[in-house]
């Protein structure tokens, strides 16, 4: 089973600042990694798929990079609506796995 | 608009059974793989099960293998999760999700979730 480790667990930033979230896989997942955003009381929402592709309707301030075992989600300038929990997920092998999440909170 | 609506969540005793349903609309349901993902209260996301577009291939997390069964009825645009031998650890919000891309893509559309509580 591929274990995904996200860091940091919590990121405290102010609106307008840059957010850099990390996801590390225990073995290569090629580029088959996605990022999801979840706000309290809501279902997750796809942000990035296949490491670097923005999902439909996702603003350009969100970008993803990486391949193999190391991946990054970057939010170039945080908007108030971006404060949420972010999860990475791999689809390279069964079982599908999610990371433990990074909370981006307002400083 | 692509939409998924789950139903069937309830309070059930340990050892009991429950069947979740997911009604799909706004897309060609029979063309897409689907899945279930759950989230225990205050915890992260856990993948549960997946099914191919035709229903001929199914996959399960080890934690539910042998107890849960995923199925679909493409004539009704519906996805199901039959849950047997339920345990307290199965208490979660269960989300139905559509997989994107040409095959087993990321979960690009999610339902609002249905709550399953396993307790005596």
Tab-separated table of C-alpha atoms in Angstrom:
chain	number	residue	atom	x	y	z
A	1	UNK	CA	0.000	0.000	0.000
A	2	UNK	CA	1.266	3.449	-0.941
A	3	UNK	CA	1.492	5.688	2.114
A	4	UNK	CA	1.107	9.423	1.453
A	5	UNK	CA	2.625	11.778	4.005
A	6	UNK	CA	1.514	15.389	3.921
A	7	UNK	CA	3.401	18.255	5.492
A	8	UNK	CA	3.021	20.426	7.334
A	9	UNK	CA	-0.059	19.306	9.223
A	10	UNK	CA	-1.082	22.924	9.662
A	11	UNK	CA	-0.058	26.024	7.745
A	12	UNK	CA	-0.882	29.390	9.329
A	13	UNK	CA	-0.802	32.170	6.758
A	14	UNK	CA	-2.404	35.503	5.982
A	15	UNK	CA	-4.490	36.347	2.928
A	16	UNK	CA	-2.222	37.309	0.057
A	17	UNK	CA	0.606	35.031	1.183
A	18	UNK	CA	1.912	32.054	-0.753
A	19	UNK	CA	1.053	28.551	0.462
A	20	UNK	CA	3.255	25.549	-0.287
A	21	UNK	CA	1.896	22.116	0.651
A	22	UNK	CA	3.879	18.905	0.344
A	23	UNK	CA	2.860	15.308	-0.282
A	24	UNK	CA	5.420	12.507	-0.222
A	25	UNK	CA	4.681	8.961	-1.396
A	26	UNK	CA	6.273	5.836	0.054
A	27	UNK	CA	6.898	4.580	-3.494
A	28	UNK	CA	6.607	6.058	-6.944
A	29	UNK	CA	3.096	6.973	-8.067
A	30	UNK	CA	4.358	8.407	-11.365
A	31	UNK	CA	2.205	11.519	-11.965
A	32	UNK	CA	-1.018	9.897	-10.787
A	33	UNK	CA	-1.616	12.195	-7.847
A	34	UNK	CA	-4.560	14.476	-7.118
A	35	UNK	CA	-5.245	17.249	-4.632
A	36	UNK	CA	-8.600	17.962	-3.011
A	37	UNK	CA	-9.888	20.886	-0.986
A	38	UNK	CA	-12.407	20.380	1.804
A	39	UNK	CA	-14.181	23.063	3.797
A	40	UNK	CA	-16.068	22.364	7.038
A	41	UNK	CA	-19.366	20.614	6.445
A	42	UNK	CA	-18.727	20.204	2.725
A	43	UNK	CA	-17.699	17.398	0.427
A	44	UNK	CA	-14.168	17.411	-0.958
A	45	UNK	CA	-13.564	19.240	-4.220
A	46	UNK	CA	-10.997	18.237	-6.838
A	47	UNK	CA	-8.335	20.926	-7.274
A	48	UNK	CA	-5.489	19.267	-9.196
A	49	UNK	CA	-5.381	15.945	-11.042
A	50	UNK	CA	-2.451	14.014	-12.452
A	51	UNK	CA	-0.009	16.131	-10.457
A	52	UNK	CA	-0.260	19.386	-12.385
A	53	UNK	CA	-3.634	19.765	-14.128
A	54	UNK	CA	-6.158	22.178	-12.677
A	55	UNK	CA	-9.676	20.812	-12.407
A	56	UNK	CA	-12.588	22.607	-14.010
A	57	UNK	CA	-13.324	25.939	-12.384
A	58	UNK	CA	-10.169	26.037	-10.259
A	59	UNK	CA	-8.454	29.454	-10.299
A	60	UNK	CA	-5.009	29.880	-11.802
A	61	UNK	CA	-3.491	30.718	-8.387
A	62	UNK	CA	-3.559	26.953	-7.687
A	63	UNK	CA	-0.751	24.937	-9.229
A	64	UNK	CA	0.618	21.456	-8.743
A	65	UNK	CA	4.004	19.981	-9.462
A	66	UNK	CA	6.059	16.861	-8.938
A	67	UNK	CA	6.309	13.268	-10.045
A	68	UNK	CA	7.468	9.986	-8.596
A	69	UNK	CA	7.412	10.429	-4.830
A	70	UNK	CA	7.457	14.184	-4.164
A	71	UNK	CA	4.608	16.534	-4.952
A	72	UNK	CA	3.706	20.118	-4.179
A	73	UNK	CA	0.496	22.117	-4.230
A	74	UNK	CA	1.093	25.849	-4.402
A	75	UNK	CA	-1.444	28.602	-3.861
A	76	UNK	CA	0.288	31.713	-5.148
A	77	UNK	CA	-1.733	34.296	-3.210
A	78	UNK	CA	-4.243	33.106	-0.646
A	79	UNK	CA	-7.799	34.315	-0.938
A	80	UNK	CA	-10.190	34.101	2.050
A	81	UNK	CA	-12.028	31.191	0.407
A	82	UNK	CA	-8.825	29.122	0.149
A	83	UNK	CA	-8.554	28.451	3.870
A	84	UNK	CA	-9.481	24.798	4.147
A	85	UNK	CA	-8.061	21.296	4.493
A	86	UNK	CA	-6.182	19.878	1.511
A	87	UNK	CA	-5.695	16.164	0.828
A	88	UNK	CA	-3.504	14.424	-1.708
A	89	UNK	CA	-4.550	11.074	-3.205
A	90	UNK	CA	-2.802	8.557	-5.446
A	91	UNK	CA	-4.377	6.381	-8.111
A	92	UNK	CA	-1.220	4.591	-9.240
A	93	UNK	CA	-2.024	1.337	-7.445
A	94	UNK	CA	-4.718	-0.374	-5.404
A	95	UNK	CA	-5.740	0.374	-2.767
A	96	UNK	CA	-6.231	4.030	-3.507
A	97	UNK	CA	-4.850	6.082	-0.643
A	98	UNK	CA	-5.169	9.590	0.727
A	99	UNK	CA	-2.725	11.645	2.704
A	100	UNK	CA	-3.617	12.769	6.206
A	101	UNK	CA	-4.332	16.329	5.121
A	102	UNK	CA	-2.890	19.815	5.578
A	103	UNK	CA	-4.996	22.493	7.206
A	104	UNK	CA	-4.425	25.964	5.793
A	105	UNK	CA	-5.639	28.338	8.483
A	106	UNK	CA	-5.797	32.095	8.807
A	107	UNK	CA	-2.935	33.503	10.823
B	1	UNK	CA	-24.825	20.062	-14.152
B	2	UNK	CA	-23.240	16.837	-12.976
B	3	UNK	CA	-24.735	15.759	-9.674
B	4	UNK	CA	-24.539	12.886	-7.217
B	5	UNK	CA	-27.012	12.428	-4.380
B	6	UNK	CA	-26.445	9.787	-1.707
B	7	UNK	CA	-29.109	8.280	0.503
B	8	UNK	CA	-29.572	5.400	2.894
B	9	UNK	CA	-27.416	6.486	5.804
B	10	UNK	CA	-28.823	5.645	9.225
B	11	UNK	CA	-28.127	4.534	12.772
B	12	UNK	CA	-27.528	0.784	12.832
B	13	UNK	CA	-26.445	-1.654	15.504
B	14	UNK	CA	-23.090	-3.445	15.369
B	15	UNK	CA	-23.399	-6.514	13.182
B	16	UNK	CA	-26.220	-4.972	11.205
B	17	UNK	CA	-26.554	-4.189	7.514
B	18	UNK	CA	-27.278	-1.113	5.454
B	19	UNK	CA	-27.531	-0.313	1.764
B	20	UNK	CA	-26.397	3.064	0.490
B	21	UNK	CA	-27.582	4.471	-2.828
B	22	UNK	CA	-26.209	7.207	-5.044
B	23	UNK	CA	-28.328	8.790	-7.774
B	24	UNK	CA	-26.366	10.293	-10.648
B	25	UNK	CA	-27.497	12.934	-13.111
B	26	UNK	CA	-26.082	15.331	-15.677
B	27	UNK	CA	-23.534	12.968	-17.232
B	28	UNK	CA	-23.304	9.638	-19.085
B	29	UNK	CA	-23.241	7.488	-15.950
B	30	UNK	CA	-22.524	4.216	-17.756
B	31	UNK	CA	-19.285	5.644	-19.189
B	32	UNK	CA	-17.540	6.358	-15.893
B	33	UNK	CA	-15.953	4.419	-13.091
B	34	UNK	CA	-17.406	5.285	-9.702
B	35	UNK	CA	-16.358	4.931	-6.113
B	36	UNK	CA	-17.147	5.355	-2.440
B	37	UNK	CA	-14.988	7.330	-0.035
B	38	UNK	CA	-15.691	7.699	3.675
B	39	UNK	CA	-14.734	10.105	6.415
B	40	UNK	CA	-15.004	9.296	10.094
B	41	UNK	CA	-16.027	12.216	12.346
B	42	UNK	CA	-13.162	14.688	12.595
B	43	UNK	CA	-10.840	12.448	10.546
B	44	UNK	CA	-9.385	12.312	7.045
B	45	UNK	CA	-10.600	10.684	3.855
B	46	UNK	CA	-10.507	6.919	3.336
B	47	UNK	CA	-11.171	5.198	0.032
B	48	UNK	CA	-13.676	2.342	0.395
B	49	UNK	CA	-14.513	0.814	-2.982
B	50	UNK	CA	-14.553	1.348	-6.734
B	51	UNK	CA	-16.373	-0.122	-9.736
B	52	UNK	CA	-15.733	-0.046	-13.464
B	53	UNK	CA	-18.180	1.593	-15.901
B	54	UNK	CA	-19.794	-1.729	-16.837
B	55	UNK	CA	-19.624	-3.119	-13.312
B	56	UNK	CA	-17.427	-6.058	-14.260
B	57	UNK	CA	-14.497	-4.923	-12.121
B	58	UNK	CA	-14.709	-4.073	-8.435
B	59	UNK	CA	-12.089	-3.113	-5.858
B	60	UNK	CA	-12.190	-2.811	-2.076
B	61	UNK	CA	-10.133	-1.480	0.794
B	62	UNK	CA	-8.884	-4.266	3.049
B	63	UNK	CA	-10.886	-2.782	5.911
B	64	UNK	CA	-14.197	-3.580	4.169
B	65	UNK	CA	-13.324	-6.544	1.939
B	66	UNK	CA	-15.718	-9.415	2.460
B	67	UNK	CA	-18.252	-7.205	4.254
B	68	UNK	CA	-19.125	-4.508	1.688
B	69	UNK	CA	-20.296	-4.954	-1.903
B	70	UNK	CA	-20.331	-2.225	-4.518
B	71	UNK	CA	-22.690	-2.453	-7.482
B	72	UNK	CA	-24.347	-0.263	-10.066
B	73	UNK	CA	-27.447	-0.189	-12.237
B	74	UNK	CA	-26.626	1.763	-15.376
B	75	UNK	CA	-30.272	1.657	-16.499
B	76	UNK	CA	-31.166	3.642	-13.373
B	77	UNK	CA	-28.010	5.796	-13.179
B	78	UNK	CA	-27.494	4.442	-9.681
B	79	UNK	CA	-24.558	3.292	-7.567
B	80	UNK	CA	-24.929	1.154	-4.459
B	81	UNK	CA	-22.924	0.038	-1.451
B	82	UNK	CA	-24.230	-2.968	0.475
B	83	UNK	CA	-22.657	-2.944	3.930
B	84	UNK	CA	-22.873	-6.049	6.119
B	85	UNK	CA	-21.397	-6.970	9.501
B	86	UNK	CA	-21.082	-3.317	10.380
B	87	UNK	CA	-18.671	-2.254	13.109
B	88	UNK	CA	-18.272	0.885	15.178
B	89	UNK	CA	-15.233	1.733	13.063
B	90	UNK	CA	-17.459	1.994	9.986
B	91	UNK	CA	-19.141	5.089	11.435
B	92	UNK	CA	-18.501	7.775	8.832
B	93	UNK	CA	-19.920	10.069	6.242
B	94	UNK	CA	-19.973	8.064	3.008
B	95	UNK	CA	-19.399	9.965	-0.210
B	96	UNK	CA	-20.211	8.720	-3.681
B	97	UNK	CA	-17.778	10.030	-6.292
B	98	UNK	CA	-17.378	9.958	-10.054
B	99	UNK	CA	-13.962	9.130	-11.439
B	100	UNK	CA	-12.769	11.304	-14.270
B	101	UNK	CA	-10.635	10.911	-17.307
B	102	UNK	CA	-10.726	8.041	-19.753
B	103	UNK	CA	-10.547	5.356	-17.093
B	104	UNK	CA	-9.701	5.352	-13.427
B	105	UNK	CA	-9.121	9.059	-13.014
B	106	UNK	CA	-9.287	11.295	-9.981
B	107	UNK	CA	-12.585	11.804	-8.132
B	108	UNK	CA	-13.881	14.769	-10.089
B	109	UNK	CA	-17.463	14.962	-8.818
B	110	UNK	CA	-18.617	14.238	-5.259
B	111	UNK	CA	-21.984	13.877	-3.609
B	112	UNK	CA	-22.864	15.653	-0.380
B	113	UNK	CA	-22.459	12.461	1.653
B	114	UNK	CA	-24.681	10.320	3.829
B	115	UNK	CA	-23.998	9.576	7.494
B	116	UNK	CA	-23.726	6.021	8.744
B	117	UNK	CA	-23.592	5.574	12.504
B	118	UNK	CA	-22.888	2.143	13.948
B	119	UNK	CA	-23.773	2.035	17.619
B	120	UNK	CA	-25.806	0.077	20.122
